[in-house]
Structure formats: C-alpha cells, structure tokens
mmCIF file of N, CA, C and O in Angstrom:
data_model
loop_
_atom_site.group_PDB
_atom_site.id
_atom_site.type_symbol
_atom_site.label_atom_id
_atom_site.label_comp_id
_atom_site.label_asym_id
_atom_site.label_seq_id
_atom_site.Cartn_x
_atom_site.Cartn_y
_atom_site.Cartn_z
ATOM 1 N N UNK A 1 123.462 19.232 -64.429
ATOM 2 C CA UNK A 1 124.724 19.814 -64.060
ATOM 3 C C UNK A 1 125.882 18.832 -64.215
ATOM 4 O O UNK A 1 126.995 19.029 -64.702
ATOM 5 N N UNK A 2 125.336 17.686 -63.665
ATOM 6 C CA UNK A 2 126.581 16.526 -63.697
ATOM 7 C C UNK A 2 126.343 16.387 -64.811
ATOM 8 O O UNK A 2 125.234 16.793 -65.158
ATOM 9 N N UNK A 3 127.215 15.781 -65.849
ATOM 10 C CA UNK A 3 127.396 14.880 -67.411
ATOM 11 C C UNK A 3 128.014 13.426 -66.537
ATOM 12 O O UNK A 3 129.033 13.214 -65.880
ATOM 13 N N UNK A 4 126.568 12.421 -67.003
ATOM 14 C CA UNK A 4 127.090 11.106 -66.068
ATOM 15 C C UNK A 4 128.013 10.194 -66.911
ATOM 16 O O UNK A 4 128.594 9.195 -66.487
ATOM 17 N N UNK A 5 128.066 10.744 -68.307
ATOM 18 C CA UNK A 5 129.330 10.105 -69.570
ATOM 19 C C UNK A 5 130.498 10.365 -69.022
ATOM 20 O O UNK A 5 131.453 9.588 -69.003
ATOM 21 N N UNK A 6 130.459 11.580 -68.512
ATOM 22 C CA UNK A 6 132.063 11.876 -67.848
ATOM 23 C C UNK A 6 132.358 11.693 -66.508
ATOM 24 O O UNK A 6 131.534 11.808 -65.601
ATOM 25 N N UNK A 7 133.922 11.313 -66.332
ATOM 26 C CA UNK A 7 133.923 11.298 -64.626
ATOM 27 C C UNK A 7 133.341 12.421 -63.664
ATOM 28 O O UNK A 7 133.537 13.614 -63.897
ATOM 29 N N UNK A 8 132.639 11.988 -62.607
ATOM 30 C CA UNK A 8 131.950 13.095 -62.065
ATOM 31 C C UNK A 8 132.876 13.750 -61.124
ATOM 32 O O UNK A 8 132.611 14.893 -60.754
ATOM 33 N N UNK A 9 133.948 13.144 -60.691
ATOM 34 C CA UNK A 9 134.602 13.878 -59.481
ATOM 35 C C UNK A 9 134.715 15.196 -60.032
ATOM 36 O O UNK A 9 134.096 16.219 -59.739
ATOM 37 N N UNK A 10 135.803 14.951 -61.061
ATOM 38 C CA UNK A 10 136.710 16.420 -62.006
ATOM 39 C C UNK A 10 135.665 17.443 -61.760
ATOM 40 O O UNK A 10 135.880 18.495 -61.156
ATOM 41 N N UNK A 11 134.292 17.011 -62.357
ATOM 42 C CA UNK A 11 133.114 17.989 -62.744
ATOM 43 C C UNK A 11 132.808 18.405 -61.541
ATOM 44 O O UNK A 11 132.587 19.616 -61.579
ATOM 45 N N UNK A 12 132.703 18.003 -60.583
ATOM 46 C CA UNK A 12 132.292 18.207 -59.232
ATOM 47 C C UNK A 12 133.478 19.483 -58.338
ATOM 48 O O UNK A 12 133.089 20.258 -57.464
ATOM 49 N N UNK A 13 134.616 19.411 -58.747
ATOM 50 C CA UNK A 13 135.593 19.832 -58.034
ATOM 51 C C UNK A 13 134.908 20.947 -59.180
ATOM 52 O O UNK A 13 134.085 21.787 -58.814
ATOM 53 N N UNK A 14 135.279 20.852 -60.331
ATOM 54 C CA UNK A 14 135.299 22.457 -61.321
ATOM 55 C C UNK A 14 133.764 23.463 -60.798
ATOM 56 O O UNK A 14 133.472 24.598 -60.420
ATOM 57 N N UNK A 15 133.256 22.406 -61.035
ATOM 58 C CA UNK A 15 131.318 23.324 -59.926
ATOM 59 C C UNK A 15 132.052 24.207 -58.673
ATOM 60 O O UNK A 15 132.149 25.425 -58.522
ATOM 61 N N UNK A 16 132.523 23.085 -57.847
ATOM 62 C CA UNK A 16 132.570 23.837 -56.602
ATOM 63 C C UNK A 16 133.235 25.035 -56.542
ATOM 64 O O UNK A 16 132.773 26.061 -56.043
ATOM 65 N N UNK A 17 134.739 24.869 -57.242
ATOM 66 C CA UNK A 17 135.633 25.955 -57.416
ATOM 67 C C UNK A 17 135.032 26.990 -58.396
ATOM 68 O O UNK A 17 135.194 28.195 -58.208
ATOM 69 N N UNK A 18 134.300 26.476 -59.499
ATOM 70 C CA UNK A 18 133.457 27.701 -59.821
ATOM 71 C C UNK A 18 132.617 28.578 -58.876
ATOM 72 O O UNK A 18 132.700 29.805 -58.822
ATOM 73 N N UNK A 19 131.906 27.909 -58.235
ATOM 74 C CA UNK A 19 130.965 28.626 -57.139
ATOM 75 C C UNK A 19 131.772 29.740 -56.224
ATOM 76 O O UNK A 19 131.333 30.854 -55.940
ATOM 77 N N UNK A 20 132.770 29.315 -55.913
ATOM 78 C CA UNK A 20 133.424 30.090 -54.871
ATOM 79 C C UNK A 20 134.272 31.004 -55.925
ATOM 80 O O UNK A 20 134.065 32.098 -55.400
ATOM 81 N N UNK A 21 134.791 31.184 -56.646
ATOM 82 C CA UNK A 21 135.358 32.026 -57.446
ATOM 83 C C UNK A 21 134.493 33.497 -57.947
ATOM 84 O O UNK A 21 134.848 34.664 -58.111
ATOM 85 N N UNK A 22 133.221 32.783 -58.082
ATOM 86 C CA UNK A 22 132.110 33.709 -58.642
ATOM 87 C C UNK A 22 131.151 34.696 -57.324
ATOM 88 O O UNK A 22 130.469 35.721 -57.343
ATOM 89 N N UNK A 23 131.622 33.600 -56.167
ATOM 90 C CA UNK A 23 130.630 34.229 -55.078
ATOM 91 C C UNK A 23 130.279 33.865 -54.513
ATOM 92 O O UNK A 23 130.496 33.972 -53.306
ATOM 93 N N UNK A 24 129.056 32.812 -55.383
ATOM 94 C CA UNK A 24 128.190 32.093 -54.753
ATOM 95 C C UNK A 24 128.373 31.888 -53.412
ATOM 96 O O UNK A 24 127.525 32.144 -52.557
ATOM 97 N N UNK A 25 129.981 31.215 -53.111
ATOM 98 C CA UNK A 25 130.107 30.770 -51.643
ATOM 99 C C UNK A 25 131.172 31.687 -51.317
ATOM 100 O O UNK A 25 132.317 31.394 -51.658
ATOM 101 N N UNK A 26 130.837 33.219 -50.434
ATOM 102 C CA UNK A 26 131.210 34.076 -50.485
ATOM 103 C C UNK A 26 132.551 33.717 -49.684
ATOM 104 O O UNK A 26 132.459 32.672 -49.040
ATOM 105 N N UNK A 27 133.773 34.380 -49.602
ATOM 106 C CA UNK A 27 134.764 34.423 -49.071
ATOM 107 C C UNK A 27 134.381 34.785 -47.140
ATOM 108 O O UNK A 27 133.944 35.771 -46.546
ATOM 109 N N UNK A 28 134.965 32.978 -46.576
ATOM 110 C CA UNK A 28 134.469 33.456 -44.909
ATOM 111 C C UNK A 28 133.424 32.510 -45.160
ATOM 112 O O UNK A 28 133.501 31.633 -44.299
ATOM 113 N N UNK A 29 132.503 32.300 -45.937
ATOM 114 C CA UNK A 29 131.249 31.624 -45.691
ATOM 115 C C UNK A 29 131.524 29.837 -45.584
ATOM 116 O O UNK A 29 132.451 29.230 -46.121
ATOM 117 N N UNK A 30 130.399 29.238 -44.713
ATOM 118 C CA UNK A 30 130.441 28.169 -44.409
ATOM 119 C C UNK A 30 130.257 27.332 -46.180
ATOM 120 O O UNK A 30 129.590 27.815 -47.095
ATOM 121 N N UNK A 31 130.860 26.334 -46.230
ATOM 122 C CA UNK A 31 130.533 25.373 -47.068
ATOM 123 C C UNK A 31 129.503 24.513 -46.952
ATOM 124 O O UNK A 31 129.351 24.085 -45.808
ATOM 125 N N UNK A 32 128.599 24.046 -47.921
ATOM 126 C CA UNK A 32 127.333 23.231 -47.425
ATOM 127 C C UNK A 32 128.032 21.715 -47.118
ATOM 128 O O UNK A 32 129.147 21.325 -47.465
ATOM 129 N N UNK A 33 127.167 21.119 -46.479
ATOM 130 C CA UNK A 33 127.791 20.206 -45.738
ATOM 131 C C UNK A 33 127.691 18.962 -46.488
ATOM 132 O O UNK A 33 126.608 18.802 -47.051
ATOM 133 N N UNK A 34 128.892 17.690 -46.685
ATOM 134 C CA UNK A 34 129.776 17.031 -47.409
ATOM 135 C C UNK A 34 127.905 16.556 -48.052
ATOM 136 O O UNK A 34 127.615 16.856 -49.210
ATOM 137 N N UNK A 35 126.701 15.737 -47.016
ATOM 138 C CA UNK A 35 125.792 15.345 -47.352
ATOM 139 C C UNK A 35 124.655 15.687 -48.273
ATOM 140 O O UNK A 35 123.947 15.133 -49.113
ATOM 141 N N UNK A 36 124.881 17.322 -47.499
ATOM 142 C CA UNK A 36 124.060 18.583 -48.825
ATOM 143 C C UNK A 36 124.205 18.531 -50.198
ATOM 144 O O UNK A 36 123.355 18.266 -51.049
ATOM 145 N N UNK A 37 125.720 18.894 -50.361
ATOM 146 C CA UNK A 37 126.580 18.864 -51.724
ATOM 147 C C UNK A 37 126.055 17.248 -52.315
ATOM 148 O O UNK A 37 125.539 17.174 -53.430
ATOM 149 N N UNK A 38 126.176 16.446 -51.762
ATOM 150 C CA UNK A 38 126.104 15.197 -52.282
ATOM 151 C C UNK A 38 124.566 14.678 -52.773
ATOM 152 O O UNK A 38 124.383 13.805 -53.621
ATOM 153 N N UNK A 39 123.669 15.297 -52.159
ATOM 154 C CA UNK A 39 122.130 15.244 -52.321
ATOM 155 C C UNK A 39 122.178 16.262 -53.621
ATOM 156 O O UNK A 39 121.427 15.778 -54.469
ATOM 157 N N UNK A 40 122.628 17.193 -53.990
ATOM 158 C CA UNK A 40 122.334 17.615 -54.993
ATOM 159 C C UNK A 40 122.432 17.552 -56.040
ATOM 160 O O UNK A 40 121.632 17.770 -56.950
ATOM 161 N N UNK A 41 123.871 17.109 -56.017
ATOM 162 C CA UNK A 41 124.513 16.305 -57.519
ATOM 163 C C UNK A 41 124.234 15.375 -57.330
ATOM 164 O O UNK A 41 125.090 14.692 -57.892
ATOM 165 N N UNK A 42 123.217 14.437 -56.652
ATOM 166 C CA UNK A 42 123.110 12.626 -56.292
ATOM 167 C C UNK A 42 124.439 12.198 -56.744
ATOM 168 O O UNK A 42 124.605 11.905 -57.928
ATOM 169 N N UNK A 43 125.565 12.129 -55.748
ATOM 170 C CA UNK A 43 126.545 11.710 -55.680
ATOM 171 C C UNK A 43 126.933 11.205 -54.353
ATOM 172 O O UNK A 43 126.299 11.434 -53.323
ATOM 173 N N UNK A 44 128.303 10.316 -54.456
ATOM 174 C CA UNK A 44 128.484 9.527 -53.441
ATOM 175 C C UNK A 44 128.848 10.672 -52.289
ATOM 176 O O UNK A 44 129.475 11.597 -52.807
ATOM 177 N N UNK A 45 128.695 10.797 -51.323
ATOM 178 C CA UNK A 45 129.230 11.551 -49.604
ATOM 179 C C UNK A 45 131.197 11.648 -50.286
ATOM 180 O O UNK A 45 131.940 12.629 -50.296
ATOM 181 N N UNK A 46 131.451 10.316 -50.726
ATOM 182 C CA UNK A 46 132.857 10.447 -50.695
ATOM 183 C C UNK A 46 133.687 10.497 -51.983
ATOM 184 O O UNK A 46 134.835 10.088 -52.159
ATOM 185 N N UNK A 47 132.905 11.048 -52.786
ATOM 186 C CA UNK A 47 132.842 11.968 -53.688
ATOM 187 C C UNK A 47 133.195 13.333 -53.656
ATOM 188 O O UNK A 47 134.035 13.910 -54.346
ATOM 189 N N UNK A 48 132.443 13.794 -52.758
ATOM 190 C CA UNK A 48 132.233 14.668 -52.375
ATOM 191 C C UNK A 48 133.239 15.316 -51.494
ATOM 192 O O UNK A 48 133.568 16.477 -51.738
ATOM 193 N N UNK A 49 133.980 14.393 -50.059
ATOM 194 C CA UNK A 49 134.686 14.344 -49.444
ATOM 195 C C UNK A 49 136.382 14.526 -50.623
ATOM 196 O O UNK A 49 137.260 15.386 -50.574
ATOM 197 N N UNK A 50 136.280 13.698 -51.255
ATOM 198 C CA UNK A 50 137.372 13.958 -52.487
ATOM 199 C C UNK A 50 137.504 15.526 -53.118
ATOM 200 O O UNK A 50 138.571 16.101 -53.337
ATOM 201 N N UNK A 51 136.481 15.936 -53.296
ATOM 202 C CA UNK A 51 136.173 17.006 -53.428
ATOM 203 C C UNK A 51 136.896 18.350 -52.403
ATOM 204 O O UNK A 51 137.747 19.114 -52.861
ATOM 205 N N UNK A 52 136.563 18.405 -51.502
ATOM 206 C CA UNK A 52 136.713 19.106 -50.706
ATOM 207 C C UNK A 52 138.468 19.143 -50.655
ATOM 208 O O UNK A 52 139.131 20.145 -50.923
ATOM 209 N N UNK A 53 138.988 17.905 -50.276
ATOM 210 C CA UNK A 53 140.161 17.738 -49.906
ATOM 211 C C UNK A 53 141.014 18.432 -51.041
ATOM 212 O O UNK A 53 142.140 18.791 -50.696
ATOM 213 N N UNK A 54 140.531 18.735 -52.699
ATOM 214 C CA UNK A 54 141.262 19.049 -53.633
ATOM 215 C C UNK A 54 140.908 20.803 -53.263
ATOM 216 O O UNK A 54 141.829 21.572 -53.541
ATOM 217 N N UNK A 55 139.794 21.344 -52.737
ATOM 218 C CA UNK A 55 139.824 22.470 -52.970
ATOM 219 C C UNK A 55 140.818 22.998 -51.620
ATOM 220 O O UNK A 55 141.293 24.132 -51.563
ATOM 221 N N UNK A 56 141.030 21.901 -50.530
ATOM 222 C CA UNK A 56 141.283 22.305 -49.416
ATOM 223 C C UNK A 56 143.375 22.117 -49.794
ATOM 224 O O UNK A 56 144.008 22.606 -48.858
ATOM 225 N N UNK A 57 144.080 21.670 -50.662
ATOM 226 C CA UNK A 57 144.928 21.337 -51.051
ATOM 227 C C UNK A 57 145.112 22.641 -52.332
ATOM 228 O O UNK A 57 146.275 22.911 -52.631
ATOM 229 N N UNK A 58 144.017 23.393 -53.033
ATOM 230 C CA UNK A 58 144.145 24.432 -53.481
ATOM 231 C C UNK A 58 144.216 25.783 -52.912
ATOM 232 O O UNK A 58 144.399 26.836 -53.522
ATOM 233 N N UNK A 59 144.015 25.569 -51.430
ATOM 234 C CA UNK A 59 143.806 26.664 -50.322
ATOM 235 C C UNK A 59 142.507 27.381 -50.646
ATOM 236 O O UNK A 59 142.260 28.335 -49.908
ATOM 237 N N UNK A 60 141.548 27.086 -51.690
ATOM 238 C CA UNK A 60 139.773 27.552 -51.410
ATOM 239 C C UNK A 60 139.200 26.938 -50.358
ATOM 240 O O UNK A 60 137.997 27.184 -50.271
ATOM 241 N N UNK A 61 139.627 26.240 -49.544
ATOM 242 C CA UNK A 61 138.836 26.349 -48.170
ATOM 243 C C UNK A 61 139.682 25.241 -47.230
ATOM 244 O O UNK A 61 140.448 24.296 -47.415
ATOM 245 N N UNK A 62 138.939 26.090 -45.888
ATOM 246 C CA UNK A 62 139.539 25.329 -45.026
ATOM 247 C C UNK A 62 138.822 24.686 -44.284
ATOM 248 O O UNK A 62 137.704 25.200 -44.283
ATOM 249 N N UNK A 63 138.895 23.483 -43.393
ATOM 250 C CA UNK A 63 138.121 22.876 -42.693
ATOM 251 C C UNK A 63 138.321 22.553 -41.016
ATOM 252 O O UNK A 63 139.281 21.864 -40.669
ATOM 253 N N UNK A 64 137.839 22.822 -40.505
ATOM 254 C CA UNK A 64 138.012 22.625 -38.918
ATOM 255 C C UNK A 64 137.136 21.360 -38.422
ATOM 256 O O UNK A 64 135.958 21.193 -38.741
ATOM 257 N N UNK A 65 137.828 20.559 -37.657
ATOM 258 C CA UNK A 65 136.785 19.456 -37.207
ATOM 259 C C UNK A 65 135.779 19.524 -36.199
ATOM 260 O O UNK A 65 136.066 20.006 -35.103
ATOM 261 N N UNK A 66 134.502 19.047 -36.469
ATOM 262 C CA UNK A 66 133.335 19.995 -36.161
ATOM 263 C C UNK A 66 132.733 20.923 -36.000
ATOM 264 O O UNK A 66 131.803 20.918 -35.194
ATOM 265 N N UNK A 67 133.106 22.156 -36.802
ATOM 266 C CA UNK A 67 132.819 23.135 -37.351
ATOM 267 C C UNK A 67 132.420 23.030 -38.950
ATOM 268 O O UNK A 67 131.489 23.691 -39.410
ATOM 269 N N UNK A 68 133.148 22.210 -39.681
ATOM 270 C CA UNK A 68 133.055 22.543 -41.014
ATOM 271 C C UNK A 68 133.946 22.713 -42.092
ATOM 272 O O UNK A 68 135.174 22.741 -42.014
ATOM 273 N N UNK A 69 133.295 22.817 -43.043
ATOM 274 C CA UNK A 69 134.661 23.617 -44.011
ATOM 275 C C UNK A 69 133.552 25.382 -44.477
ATOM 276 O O UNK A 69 132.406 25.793 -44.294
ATOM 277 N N UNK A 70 134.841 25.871 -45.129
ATOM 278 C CA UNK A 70 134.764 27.614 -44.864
ATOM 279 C C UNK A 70 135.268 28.303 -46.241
ATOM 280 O O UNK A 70 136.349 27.793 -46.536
ATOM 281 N N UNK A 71 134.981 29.013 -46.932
ATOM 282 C CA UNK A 71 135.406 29.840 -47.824
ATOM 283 C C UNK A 71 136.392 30.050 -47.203
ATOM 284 O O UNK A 71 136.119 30.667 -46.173
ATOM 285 N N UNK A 72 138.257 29.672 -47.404
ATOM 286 C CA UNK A 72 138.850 30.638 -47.529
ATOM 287 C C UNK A 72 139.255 32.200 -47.697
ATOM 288 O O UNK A 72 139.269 32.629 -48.850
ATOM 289 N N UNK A 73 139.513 32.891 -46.871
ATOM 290 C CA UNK A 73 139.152 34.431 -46.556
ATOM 291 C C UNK A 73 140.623 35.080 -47.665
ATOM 292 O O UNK A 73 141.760 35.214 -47.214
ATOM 293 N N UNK A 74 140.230 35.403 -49.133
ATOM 294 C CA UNK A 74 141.286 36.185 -49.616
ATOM 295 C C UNK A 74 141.783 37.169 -49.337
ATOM 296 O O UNK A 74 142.832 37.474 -49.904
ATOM 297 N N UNK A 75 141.314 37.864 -48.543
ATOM 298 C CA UNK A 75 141.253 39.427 -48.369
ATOM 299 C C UNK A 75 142.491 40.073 -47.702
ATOM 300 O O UNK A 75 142.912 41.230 -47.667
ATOM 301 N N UNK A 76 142.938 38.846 -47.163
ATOM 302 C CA UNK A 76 144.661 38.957 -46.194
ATOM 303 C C UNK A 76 145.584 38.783 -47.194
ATOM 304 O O UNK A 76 146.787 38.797 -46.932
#
C-alpha cells in the first residue's frame, strides 16, 4: 500500500481520505486509533498523528480528547 520510494506522509493522508470518502470509515464512525493506523502501514505513531491533523484541518474528522477522532458527520 505504502510506495517506500515516495514520501509516505502524502500517501498516508491520500489512503485515509480515500477511505472515508468511499465509506470505509463511515460518516459518525470512530477513527482507528493513531497506533492501529500506524501498525498497519508500519509507520511512525507521528506520522500518523500528522496525518490526522491534515484531515482534521480538511474538516474529515474531528477529534475530542479522550474519546478519539470521528468521521465527520456530512449529513448537516
């Protein structure tokens, strides 16, 4: 999934925002957590954390502290 020739963040942000665009991470639904995401692409936690902050700066999700981050709810 990752291409390790190319920078992985970019690729990482385009995955995620793909996922949620398509479904996968349905609108309302919890986001897997910064460590999950990061075990799968074997990538750094703060990588990952970079990640988030770009989708959370695109308004695809939001994050509450200790709760999580969340599919953004389009439906409003």
């Amino acid at each position: 999934m990752i291409d390790r020739t190319q920078p992985v963040y970019p690729q990482l942000v385009s995955i995620l925002r793909a996922r949620i665009t398509d479904g996968t991470y349905a609108s309302g639904s919890r986001m897997p957590a910064v460590l999950a995401v990061a075990s799968e692409f074997d990538v750094a936690a703060s990588t990952v954390q970079r990640a988030f902050a770009a989708l959370r700066a695109d308004g695809l999700i939001i994050t509450w502290s200790g709760r999580g981050s969340f599919v953004a709810d389009k439906s409003t």
